[in-house]
């Protein structure tokens, strides 16, 4: 039986995965799936600046849908960036070819006090608008994902001003002025709740929090500073839709991350999915975790790792994904092979989902 024969409603499948259920097949998408490995994305970027694409709903919609059109991914993530709210909170933001740059970073209590809790329906209206248009364009059967940066990862950029290994300035701020840093994380959390609620109101099926840099902290600091701010966001959303929490290099933090309140934990390839499932139990769904660099390997390697990843959870409470964003020079045919391999594996009785359509 092929996946076409199953004719599965992608949204049902995705939501069932988020609830930890046994699945006829595992939904698959890729972080950063709208991006530079796609020639049609590069074509748009040749004509428009990155932030211009984010802030022009027609362009954001087009690039969000590109990977769905070409690869048939099972979820569409809206095209935007985790730094968009930093700008709406009052920081200057540039996003050039060398990555993000915030020329007036947050370095003091006065800087933190100036950060605005913005109204997402006016200050970042382009984002809910893009979600509404994507939903309209692809219809009700395809899940559309909203997202935001998690407080610590966003704070890393707001304090450091750019990507920097180790984020020493951010850590130094945290160690010297723990109270002010708490206030910064709390303020980001308070701004993020309405920002995500606006995306949910616009039709997001689920939302993902990106905490790329939380693995930089030890368990104690993670528990004291980061976890409460993540919990504040997730509980503030009030179970409107499933929440996926992405963390990288976070093996040492997993016991704490399990208490975030997220329905789905998205992890990288440094952790063993089966081991996390044994430790955390079946209620928390898992997303991941193929190394994006595997997509530079030969077809047999891509298939082998994808199948091993799928088999490690046996098609229960699993969303197949990469462990971090797809890399810019990835051959499109390898991304295609990853998606197709993931979608071809059938697990539990496929009939209910097929009939649910
Ligand atoms: O997943 C998607 O397809 C949706 C879009 C998306 C982007 N950034 C587009 C983007 C998402 C979900 C993000 C999240 C994001 N942005 C994170 C968290 C996930 C991660 O990758 O760690 C972070 C840390 C950022 C901040 C950011 N934005 C950096 C560090 C950079 C520069 C590095 C790079 O990849 O170029 C960006 C720019 C960016 N954001 C690009 C894209 C497609 C590349 C810009 C371009 O097109 O020139």
mmCIF file of C-alpha atoms and ligand atoms in Angstrom:
data_model
loop_
_atom_site.group_PDB
_atom_site.id
_atom_site.type_symbol
_atom_site.label_atom_id
_atom_site.label_comp_id
_atom_site.label_asym_id
_atom_site.label_seq_id
_atom_site.Cartn_x
_atom_site.Cartn_y
_atom_site.Cartn_z
ATOM 1 C CA UNK A 1 0.000 0.000 0.000
ATOM 2 C CA UNK A 2 1.359 3.406 -0.878
ATOM 3 C CA UNK A 3 0.864 6.620 0.998
ATOM 4 C CA UNK A 4 -1.280 7.913 -1.867
ATOM 5 C CA UNK A 5 -3.581 4.929 -1.379
ATOM 6 C CA UNK A 6 -3.885 5.835 2.294
ATOM 7 C CA UNK A 7 -5.020 9.345 1.406
ATOM 8 C CA UNK A 8 -4.362 10.562 4.910
ATOM 9 C CA UNK A 9 -5.595 13.884 6.209
ATOM 10 C CA UNK A 10 -2.281 15.497 7.132
ATOM 11 C CA UNK A 11 -3.725 17.655 9.875
ATOM 12 C CA UNK A 12 -5.360 14.687 11.646
ATOM 13 C CA UNK A 13 -2.123 12.785 11.377
ATOM 14 C CA UNK A 14 -0.076 15.665 12.799
ATOM 15 C CA UNK A 15 -2.445 16.241 15.709
ATOM 16 C CA UNK A 16 -2.537 12.541 16.502
ATOM 17 C CA UNK A 17 1.258 12.523 16.572
ATOM 18 C CA UNK A 18 1.243 15.498 18.970
ATOM 19 C CA UNK A 19 -1.122 13.574 21.263
ATOM 20 C CA UNK A 20 1.305 10.651 21.420
ATOM 21 C CA UNK A 21 -0.969 8.250 19.538
ATOM 22 C CA UNK A 22 -0.056 5.204 17.468
ATOM 23 C CA UNK A 23 0.103 6.354 13.850
ATOM 24 C CA UNK A 24 -0.537 4.702 10.479
ATOM 25 C CA UNK A 25 2.536 6.598 9.320
ATOM 26 C CA UNK A 26 4.715 9.302 10.816
ATOM 27 C CA UNK A 27 4.274 12.908 9.613
ATOM 28 C CA UNK A 28 7.453 14.528 8.331
ATOM 29 C CA UNK A 29 8.621 18.095 7.769
ATOM 30 C CA UNK A 30 11.954 19.907 8.068
ATOM 31 C CA UNK A 31 12.991 22.878 10.170
ATOM 32 C CA UNK A 32 14.066 25.733 7.849
ATOM 33 C CA UNK A 33 12.335 23.885 5.015
ATOM 34 C CA UNK A 34 11.637 27.203 3.293
ATOM 35 C CA UNK A 35 15.189 28.205 2.535
ATOM 36 C CA UNK A 36 18.236 28.551 0.385
ATOM 37 C CA UNK A 37 18.536 24.903 -0.755
ATOM 38 C CA UNK A 38 15.416 25.548 -2.910
ATOM 39 C CA UNK A 39 16.078 27.318 -6.240
ATOM 40 C CA UNK A 40 12.601 28.887 -6.151
ATOM 41 C CA UNK A 41 13.422 30.406 -2.723
ATOM 42 C CA UNK A 42 16.749 31.754 -4.001
ATOM 43 C CA UNK A 43 14.924 33.292 -6.931
ATOM 44 C CA UNK A 44 12.678 35.284 -4.596
ATOM 45 C CA UNK A 45 15.596 36.230 -2.344
ATOM 46 C CA UNK A 46 17.525 37.521 -5.382
ATOM 47 C CA UNK A 47 14.819 40.171 -5.727
ATOM 48 C CA UNK A 48 13.803 40.808 -2.105
ATOM 49 C CA UNK A 49 15.669 41.290 1.181
ATOM 50 C CA UNK A 50 15.111 38.656 3.856
ATOM 51 C CA UNK A 51 13.099 40.916 6.194
ATOM 52 C CA UNK A 52 11.115 42.176 3.206
ATOM 53 C CA UNK A 53 10.003 38.604 2.502
ATOM 54 C CA UNK A 54 9.046 38.126 6.167
ATOM 55 C CA UNK A 55 7.017 41.345 6.207
ATOM 56 C CA UNK A 56 5.206 40.982 2.870
ATOM 57 C CA UNK A 57 2.462 38.390 3.356
ATOM 58 C CA UNK A 58 2.242 37.445 -0.356
ATOM 59 C CA UNK A 59 5.985 36.667 -0.432
ATOM 60 C CA UNK A 60 6.010 34.941 2.971
ATOM 61 C CA UNK A 61 3.059 32.803 1.860
ATOM 62 C CA UNK A 62 4.761 31.869 -1.395
ATOM 63 C CA UNK A 63 8.026 30.752 0.244
ATOM 64 C CA UNK A 64 6.175 28.962 3.071
ATOM 65 C CA UNK A 65 4.292 26.872 0.527
ATOM 66 C CA UNK A 66 7.294 26.133 -1.731
ATOM 67 C CA UNK A 67 8.512 23.058 0.212
ATOM 68 C CA UNK A 68 4.951 21.701 0.362
ATOM 69 C CA UNK A 69 4.546 22.083 -3.370
ATOM 70 C CA UNK A 70 7.894 20.566 -4.273
ATOM 71 C CA UNK A 71 8.452 17.953 -1.556
ATOM 72 C CA UNK A 72 4.960 17.205 -0.216
ATOM 73 C CA UNK A 73 5.982 17.789 3.399
ATOM 74 C CA UNK A 74 3.294 17.040 5.998
ATOM 75 C CA UNK A 75 3.334 20.450 7.687
ATOM 76 C CA UNK A 76 3.920 24.017 6.524
ATOM 77 C CA UNK A 77 5.806 26.328 8.880
ATOM 78 C CA UNK A 78 5.100 29.987 8.289
ATOM 79 C CA UNK A 79 8.076 31.883 6.912
ATOM 80 C CA UNK A 80 9.396 34.367 9.444
ATOM 81 C CA UNK A 81 12.262 34.600 11.919
ATOM 82 C CA UNK A 82 12.629 34.302 15.681
ATOM 83 C CA UNK A 83 14.081 37.827 15.743
ATOM 84 C CA UNK A 84 10.949 39.550 14.419
ATOM 85 C CA UNK A 85 9.572 40.082 17.980
ATOM 86 C CA UNK A 86 12.922 41.588 19.077
ATOM 87 C CA UNK A 87 12.308 44.370 16.588
ATOM 88 C CA UNK A 88 8.676 44.734 17.696
ATOM 89 C CA UNK A 89 9.923 45.027 21.295
ATOM 90 C CA UNK A 90 11.944 48.056 20.222
ATOM 91 C CA UNK A 91 15.368 46.816 19.086
ATOM 92 C CA UNK A 92 16.869 47.692 15.747
ATOM 93 C CA UNK A 93 17.247 44.563 13.596
ATOM 94 C CA UNK A 94 19.287 43.821 10.495
ATOM 95 C CA UNK A 95 19.309 40.404 8.882
ATOM 96 C CA UNK A 96 22.016 40.287 6.254
ATOM 97 C CA UNK A 97 24.020 37.532 4.606
ATOM 98 C CA UNK A 98 26.248 37.203 7.657
ATOM 99 C CA UNK A 99 23.300 36.483 9.967
ATOM 100 C CA UNK A 100 21.377 38.683 12.382
ATOM 101 C CA UNK A 101 22.706 41.958 13.730
ATOM 102 C CA UNK A 102 21.134 44.035 16.513
ATOM 103 C CA UNK A 103 23.208 47.228 16.707
ATOM 104 C CA UNK A 104 21.669 48.381 20.028
ATOM 105 C CA UNK A 105 21.742 45.248 22.161
ATOM 106 C CA UNK A 106 20.235 44.895 25.634
ATOM 107 C CA UNK A 107 23.003 45.347 28.227
ATOM 108 C CA UNK A 108 21.412 46.986 31.284
ATOM 109 C CA UNK A 109 18.295 47.198 33.436
ATOM 110 C CA UNK A 110 17.357 50.431 31.634
ATOM 111 C CA UNK A 111 17.546 48.568 28.301
ATOM 112 C CA UNK A 112 15.307 45.794 29.652
ATOM 113 C CA UNK A 113 12.776 48.298 31.027
ATOM 114 C CA UNK A 114 12.488 49.901 27.589
ATOM 115 C CA UNK A 115 11.400 46.654 25.880
ATOM 116 C CA UNK A 116 7.804 46.869 24.757
ATOM 117 C CA UNK A 117 5.048 44.300 25.103
ATOM 118 C CA UNK A 118 3.738 44.889 21.593
ATOM 119 C CA UNK A 119 0.364 44.232 20.000
ATOM 120 C CA UNK A 120 1.018 41.506 17.408
ATOM 121 C CA UNK A 121 -2.136 42.354 15.440
ATOM 122 C CA UNK A 122 -0.714 45.776 14.632
ATOM 123 C CA UNK A 123 3.089 45.621 15.091
ATOM 124 C CA UNK A 124 3.565 42.231 13.389
ATOM 125 C CA UNK A 125 0.261 42.070 11.494
ATOM 126 C CA UNK A 126 2.050 40.562 8.466
ATOM 127 C CA UNK A 127 2.610 37.293 10.340
ATOM 128 C CA UNK A 128 -0.989 36.358 11.292
ATOM 129 C CA UNK A 129 -1.962 37.628 7.846
ATOM 130 C CA UNK A 130 0.529 35.237 6.198
ATOM 131 C CA UNK A 131 -0.868 32.354 8.277
ATOM 132 C CA UNK A 132 -4.446 33.212 7.293
ATOM 133 C CA UNK A 133 -3.454 33.271 3.626
ATOM 134 C CA UNK A 134 -1.521 29.979 3.824
ATOM 135 C CA UNK A 135 -4.486 28.261 5.481
ATOM 136 C CA UNK A 136 -6.787 29.656 2.814
ATOM 137 C CA UNK A 137 -4.465 28.533 0.052
ATOM 138 C CA UNK A 138 -3.748 24.947 1.201
ATOM 139 C CA UNK A 139 -7.116 24.229 2.827
ATOM 140 C CA UNK A 140 -8.103 22.718 6.152
ATOM 141 C CA UNK A 141 -6.337 19.354 5.777
ATOM 142 C CA UNK A 142 -2.756 20.634 5.941
ATOM 143 C CA UNK A 143 -1.279 21.681 9.291
ATOM 144 C CA UNK A 144 0.240 25.145 9.385
ATOM 145 C CA UNK A 145 2.738 25.829 12.143
ATOM 146 C CA UNK A 146 3.379 29.103 13.896
ATOM 147 C CA UNK A 147 6.527 29.707 15.946
ATOM 148 C CA UNK A 148 8.556 31.958 18.197
ATOM 149 C CA UNK A 149 12.011 31.937 19.714
ATOM 150 C CA UNK A 150 12.106 30.663 23.287
ATOM 151 C CA UNK A 151 13.074 33.362 25.843
ATOM 152 C CA UNK A 152 16.682 32.259 26.442
ATOM 153 C CA UNK A 153 17.536 31.877 22.754
ATOM 154 C CA UNK A 154 15.936 35.212 21.890
ATOM 155 C CA UNK A 155 17.716 36.829 24.848
ATOM 156 C CA UNK A 156 21.039 35.452 23.552
ATOM 157 C CA UNK A 157 20.624 37.507 20.357
ATOM 158 C CA UNK A 158 19.115 40.534 22.112
ATOM 159 C CA UNK A 159 22.064 40.741 24.524
ATOM 160 C CA UNK A 160 24.892 39.543 22.292
ATOM 161 C CA UNK A 161 23.659 41.430 19.217
ATOM 162 C CA UNK A 162 24.672 38.596 16.894
ATOM 163 C CA UNK A 163 25.377 34.879 16.648
ATOM 164 C CA UNK A 164 28.403 34.111 18.768
ATOM 165 C CA UNK A 165 29.676 30.765 19.923
ATOM 166 C CA UNK A 166 29.028 30.326 23.641
ATOM 167 C CA UNK A 167 27.090 33.599 23.942
ATOM 168 C CA UNK A 168 29.536 34.806 26.607
ATOM 169 C CA UNK A 169 28.055 38.322 26.856
ATOM 170 C CA UNK A 170 24.585 36.908 27.496
ATOM 171 C CA UNK A 171 25.945 34.521 30.121
ATOM 172 C CA UNK A 172 27.988 37.253 31.746
ATOM 173 C CA UNK A 173 24.837 39.412 32.005
ATOM 174 C CA UNK A 174 22.996 36.472 33.570
ATOM 175 C CA UNK A 175 25.763 35.842 36.137
ATOM 176 C CA UNK A 176 26.318 39.518 37.046
ATOM 177 C CA UNK A 177 22.697 40.658 37.069
ATOM 178 C CA UNK A 178 20.532 37.607 37.650
ATOM 179 C CA UNK A 179 17.507 39.664 38.699
ATOM 180 C CA UNK A 180 17.606 41.835 35.598
ATOM 181 C CA UNK A 181 18.145 38.777 33.410
ATOM 182 C CA UNK A 182 15.114 37.140 35.000
ATOM 183 C CA UNK A 183 13.145 40.264 34.157
ATOM 184 C CA UNK A 184 14.396 40.113 30.550
ATOM 185 C CA UNK A 185 13.296 36.484 30.124
ATOM 186 C CA UNK A 186 9.973 37.242 31.807
ATOM 187 C CA UNK A 187 9.379 40.224 29.538
ATOM 188 C CA UNK A 188 10.138 38.153 26.430
ATOM 189 C CA UNK A 189 7.724 35.500 27.710
ATOM 190 C CA UNK A 190 5.014 38.102 28.272
ATOM 191 C CA UNK A 191 5.480 39.444 24.727
ATOM 192 C CA UNK A 192 5.575 35.945 23.227
ATOM 193 C CA UNK A 193 2.201 34.805 24.593
ATOM 194 C CA UNK A 194 0.053 37.290 22.597
ATOM 195 C CA UNK A 195 2.436 36.911 19.628
ATOM 196 C CA UNK A 196 1.736 33.151 19.500
ATOM 197 C CA UNK A 197 -1.949 33.599 20.340
ATOM 198 C CA UNK A 198 -2.300 35.861 17.292
ATOM 199 C CA UNK A 199 -0.759 33.097 15.153
ATOM 200 C CA UNK A 200 -3.141 30.542 16.656
ATOM 201 C CA UNK A 201 -6.141 32.832 16.085
ATOM 202 C CA UNK A 202 -5.012 33.144 12.465
ATOM 203 C CA UNK A 203 -5.216 29.368 12.051
ATOM 204 C CA UNK A 204 -1.940 27.804 13.251
ATOM 205 C CA UNK A 205 -2.506 24.096 13.981
ATOM 206 C CA UNK A 206 0.378 23.979 16.452
ATOM 207 C CA UNK A 207 3.206 26.275 17.511
ATOM 208 C CA UNK A 208 6.897 25.614 17.982
ATOM 209 C CA UNK A 209 9.243 27.323 20.419
ATOM 210 C CA UNK A 210 12.846 27.386 19.194
ATOM 211 C CA UNK A 211 15.422 27.117 21.999
ATOM 212 C CA UNK A 212 18.510 26.512 19.889
ATOM 213 C CA UNK A 213 20.967 27.748 22.524
ATOM 214 C CA UNK A 214 19.591 26.394 25.817
ATOM 215 C CA UNK A 215 22.148 23.581 25.715
ATOM 216 C CA UNK A 216 24.794 26.233 26.484
ATOM 217 C CA UNK A 217 23.547 26.345 30.093
ATOM 218 C CA UNK A 218 23.986 23.804 32.855
ATOM 219 C CA UNK A 219 20.985 22.128 34.453
ATOM 220 C CA UNK A 220 20.953 24.431 37.446
ATOM 221 C CA UNK A 221 20.844 27.687 35.457
ATOM 222 C CA UNK A 222 18.412 26.160 33.003
ATOM 223 C CA UNK A 223 16.081 25.280 35.876
ATOM 224 C CA UNK A 224 16.413 28.623 37.612
ATOM 225 C CA UNK A 225 16.248 31.002 34.666
ATOM 226 C CA UNK A 226 15.062 29.377 31.455
ATOM 227 C CA UNK A 227 12.482 26.765 32.391
ATOM 228 C CA UNK A 228 10.135 29.139 34.304
ATOM 229 C CA UNK A 229 9.978 31.494 31.302
ATOM 230 C CA UNK A 230 9.220 28.597 28.920
ATOM 231 C CA UNK A 231 6.566 27.285 31.329
ATOM 232 C CA UNK A 232 5.069 30.771 31.559
ATOM 233 C CA UNK A 233 4.581 30.865 27.770
ATOM 234 C CA UNK A 234 3.213 27.353 27.476
ATOM 235 C CA UNK A 235 0.768 27.703 30.346
ATOM 236 C CA UNK A 236 -0.135 31.202 29.086
ATOM 237 C CA UNK A 237 -1.259 29.664 25.800
ATOM 238 C CA UNK A 238 -3.805 27.634 27.731
ATOM 239 C CA UNK A 239 -3.707 24.430 25.671
ATOM 240 C CA UNK A 240 -5.254 26.135 22.639
ATOM 241 C CA UNK A 241 -3.083 24.043 20.310
ATOM 242 C CA UNK A 242 -0.189 21.599 20.793
ATOM 243 C CA UNK A 243 3.172 23.179 21.633
ATOM 244 C CA UNK A 244 6.417 21.769 20.231
ATOM 245 C CA UNK A 245 9.559 22.736 22.154
ATOM 246 C CA UNK A 246 12.805 22.509 20.180
ATOM 247 C CA UNK A 247 16.077 22.294 22.072
ATOM 248 C CA UNK A 248 19.547 21.546 20.742
ATOM 249 C CA UNK A 249 22.444 19.788 22.479
ATOM 250 C CA UNK A 250 20.173 19.429 25.493
ATOM 251 C CA UNK A 251 20.715 15.860 26.703
ATOM 252 C CA UNK A 252 21.802 17.096 30.130
ATOM 253 C CA UNK A 253 18.631 19.194 30.409
ATOM 254 C CA UNK A 254 16.049 16.592 29.424
ATOM 255 C CA UNK A 255 14.774 15.828 32.941
ATOM 256 C CA UNK A 256 13.943 19.548 33.294
ATOM 257 C CA UNK A 257 12.701 20.042 29.730
ATOM 258 C CA UNK A 258 10.173 17.273 30.370
ATOM 259 C CA UNK A 259 8.479 19.693 32.800
ATOM 260 C CA UNK A 260 8.118 22.501 30.265
ATOM 261 C CA UNK A 261 4.476 21.623 29.604
ATOM 262 C CA UNK A 262 5.152 21.082 25.885
ATOM 263 C CA UNK A 263 3.193 18.340 24.128
ATOM 264 C CA UNK A 264 6.109 17.548 21.817
ATOM 265 C CA UNK A 265 9.852 17.748 22.468
ATOM 266 C CA UNK A 266 11.944 18.328 19.368
ATOM 267 C CA UNK A 267 15.528 17.171 19.800
ATOM 268 C CA UNK A 268 18.719 16.825 17.813
ATOM 269 C CA UNK A 269 20.710 13.773 16.731
ATOM 270 C CA UNK A 270 22.897 13.720 19.843
ATOM 271 C CA UNK A 271 20.116 12.013 21.758
ATOM 272 C CA UNK A 272 18.541 8.614 21.262
ATOM 273 C CA UNK A 273 14.789 8.909 20.719
ATOM 274 C CA UNK A 274 14.080 5.437 22.104
ATOM 275 C CA UNK A 275 16.003 6.259 25.275
ATOM 276 C CA UNK A 276 14.064 9.507 25.781
ATOM 277 C CA UNK A 277 10.807 7.642 25.246
ATOM 278 C CA UNK A 278 11.814 5.062 27.866
ATOM 279 C CA UNK A 279 12.758 7.832 30.293
ATOM 280 C CA UNK A 280 9.856 10.224 29.747
ATOM 281 C CA UNK A 281 7.109 7.768 28.869
ATOM 282 C CA UNK A 282 4.649 7.790 25.973
ATOM 283 C CA UNK A 283 2.650 10.907 26.914
ATOM 284 C CA UNK A 284 5.251 13.328 25.586
ATOM 285 C CA UNK A 285 5.526 13.100 21.805
ATOM 286 C CA UNK A 286 8.939 13.492 20.168
ATOM 287 C CA UNK A 287 10.066 15.295 17.032
ATOM 288 C CA UNK A 288 13.318 14.706 15.181
ATOM 289 C CA UNK A 289 16.072 13.898 14.943
ATOM 290 C CA UNK A 290 18.092 13.227 11.792
ATOM 291 C CA UNK A 291 21.356 15.169 11.533
ATOM 292 C CA UNK A 292 20.851 17.681 8.675
ATOM 293 C CA UNK A 293 24.353 16.792 7.455
ATOM 294 C CA UNK A 294 23.088 13.266 6.692
ATOM 295 C CA UNK A 295 21.340 14.857 3.709
ATOM 296 C CA UNK A 296 24.809 15.344 2.197
ATOM 297 C CA UNK A 297 25.381 11.589 2.323
ATOM 298 C CA UNK A 298 24.677 8.960 -0.343
ATOM 299 C CA UNK A 299 21.036 7.830 -0.839
ATOM 300 C CA UNK A 300 21.581 4.546 1.059
ATOM 301 C CA UNK A 301 22.826 6.446 4.115
ATOM 302 C CA UNK A 302 19.880 8.859 4.023
ATOM 303 C CA UNK A 303 17.436 5.961 3.801
ATOM 304 C CA UNK A 304 19.183 3.940 6.497
ATOM 305 C CA UNK A 305 19.256 6.772 9.048
ATOM 306 C CA UNK A 306 15.679 7.834 8.260
ATOM 307 C CA UNK A 307 14.390 4.270 8.704
ATOM 308 C CA UNK A 308 16.389 3.747 11.909
ATOM 309 C CA UNK A 309 14.983 7.000 13.290
ATOM 310 C CA UNK A 310 11.422 5.970 12.444
ATOM 311 C CA UNK A 311 11.851 2.482 13.847
ATOM 312 C CA UNK A 312 13.271 3.769 17.116
ATOM 313 C CA UNK A 313 9.778 4.993 18.102
ATOM 314 C CA UNK A 314 7.700 2.477 16.164
ATOM 315 C CA UNK A 315 5.295 5.071 14.751
ATOM 316 C CA UNK A 316 3.943 6.270 18.084
ATOM 317 C CA UNK A 317 3.864 9.947 19.106
ATOM 318 C CA UNK A 318 6.532 10.829 16.568
ATOM 319 C CA UNK A 319 6.975 13.654 14.068
ATOM 320 C CA UNK A 320 9.931 12.946 11.807
ATOM 321 C CA UNK A 321 12.174 15.960 11.314
ATOM 322 C CA UNK A 322 15.810 16.957 11.198
ATOM 323 C CA UNK A 323 17.622 17.688 14.442
ATOM 324 C CA UNK A 324 18.281 21.282 13.315
ATOM 325 C CA UNK A 325 17.494 23.370 10.239
ATOM 326 C CA UNK A 326 18.221 22.007 6.773
ATOM 327 C CA UNK A 327 21.595 23.313 5.571
ATOM 328 C CA UNK A 328 21.713 25.860 2.729
ATOM 329 C CA UNK A 329 23.575 23.698 0.164
ATOM 330 C CA UNK A 330 21.583 20.495 0.680
ATOM 331 C CA UNK A 331 20.789 18.807 -2.674
ATOM 332 C CA UNK A 332 17.026 19.083 -3.201
ATOM 333 C CA UNK A 333 16.817 15.436 -4.305
ATOM 334 C CA UNK A 334 18.262 14.367 -0.947
ATOM 335 C CA UNK A 335 15.647 16.389 0.935
ATOM 336 C CA UNK A 336 13.072 14.730 -1.309
ATOM 337 C CA UNK A 337 14.462 11.281 -0.488
ATOM 338 C CA UNK A 338 14.277 12.015 3.252
ATOM 339 C CA UNK A 339 10.622 13.085 3.008
ATOM 340 C CA UNK A 340 9.610 10.192 0.734
ATOM 341 C CA UNK A 341 11.408 7.584 2.805
ATOM 342 C CA UNK A 342 9.698 8.896 5.910
ATOM 343 C CA UNK A 343 6.266 8.844 4.330
ATOM 344 C CA UNK A 344 6.540 5.347 2.884
ATOM 345 C CA UNK A 345 6.833 3.504 6.169
ATOM 346 C CA UNK A 346 3.497 2.224 7.450
ATOM 347 C CA UNK A 347 3.061 1.296 11.078
ATOM 348 C CA UNK A 348 -0.185 0.727 12.902
ATOM 349 C CA UNK A 349 -3.517 -0.163 11.359
ATOM 350 C CA UNK A 350 -3.858 2.408 8.621
ATOM 351 C CA UNK A 351 -7.611 2.068 8.119
ATOM 352 C CA UNK A 352 -9.025 4.494 10.707
ATOM 353 C CA UNK A 353 -6.977 7.416 9.416
ATOM 354 C CA UNK A 354 -7.767 6.573 5.803
ATOM 355 C CA UNK A 355 -11.460 6.415 6.617
ATOM 356 C CA UNK A 356 -11.306 9.577 8.686
ATOM 357 C CA UNK A 357 -10.976 11.620 5.541
HETATM 358 O O1 LIG B 1 11.643 26.765 9.262
HETATM 359 C C1 LIG B 1 11.283 27.548 8.352
HETATM 360 O O2 LIG B 1 11.377 27.271 7.145
HETATM 361 C C2 LIG B 1 10.616 28.841 8.758
HETATM 362 C C3 LIG B 1 11.483 29.987 8.781
HETATM 363 C C4 LIG B 1 12.565 30.163 9.830
HETATM 364 C C5 LIG B 1 13.707 30.956 9.584
HETATM 365 N N1 LIG B 1 14.400 31.088 10.749
HETATM 366 C C6 LIG B 1 14.041 31.571 8.298
HETATM 367 C C7 LIG B 1 15.407 32.033 8.073
HETATM 368 C C8 LIG B 1 12.636 29.739 11.161
HETATM 369 C C9 LIG B 1 11.709 28.817 11.931
HETATM 370 C C10 LIG B 1 13.791 30.351 11.727
HETATM 371 C C11 LIG B 1 14.176 30.181 13.138
HETATM 372 C C12 LIG B 1 15.430 30.768 13.606
HETATM 373 N N2 LIG B 1 16.013 31.956 13.214
HETATM 374 C C13 LIG B 1 16.217 30.229 14.650
HETATM 375 C C14 LIG B 1 15.897 28.978 15.442
HETATM 376 C C15 LIG B 1 16.192 27.731 14.704
HETATM 377 C C16 LIG B 1 17.641 27.571 14.314
HETATM 378 O O3 LIG B 1 17.890 27.466 13.105
HETATM 379 O O4 LIG B 1 18.497 27.494 15.205
HETATM 380 C C17 LIG B 1 17.313 31.076 14.845
HETATM 381 C C18 LIG B 1 18.427 30.884 15.849
HETATM 382 C C19 LIG B 1 17.168 32.172 13.938
HETATM 383 C C20 LIG B 1 18.038 33.369 13.819
HETATM 384 C C21 LIG B 1 18.644 33.439 12.473
HETATM 385 N N3 LIG B 1 17.962 33.784 11.321
HETATM 386 C C22 LIG B 1 19.992 33.213 12.145
HETATM 387 C C23 LIG B 1 21.076 32.810 13.126
HETATM 388 C C24 LIG B 1 20.103 33.437 10.774
HETATM 389 C C25 LIG B 1 21.381 33.434 9.981
HETATM 390 C C26 LIG B 1 21.905 32.068 9.766
HETATM 391 C C27 LIG B 1 21.391 31.549 8.465
HETATM 392 O O5 LIG B 1 20.902 30.418 8.433
HETATM 393 O O6 LIG B 1 21.534 32.284 7.481
HETATM 394 C C28 LIG B 1 18.808 33.745 10.263
HETATM 395 C C29 LIG B 1 18.424 34.011 8.855
HETATM 396 C C30 LIG B 1 17.358 33.130 8.284
HETATM 397 N N4 LIG B 1 16.191 32.817 8.901
HETATM 398 C C31 LIG B 1 17.369 32.528 6.990
HETATM 399 C C32 LIG B 1 16.147 31.851 6.849
HETATM 400 C C33 LIG B 1 15.657 31.100 5.641
HETATM 401 C C34 LIG B 1 18.443 32.678 5.952
HETATM 402 C C35 LIG B 1 18.390 34.065 5.407
HETATM 403 C C36 LIG B 1 18.407 34.137 3.910
HETATM 404 O O7 LIG B 1 17.469 33.698 3.222
HETATM 405 O O8 LIG B 1 19.376 34.734 3.411
#
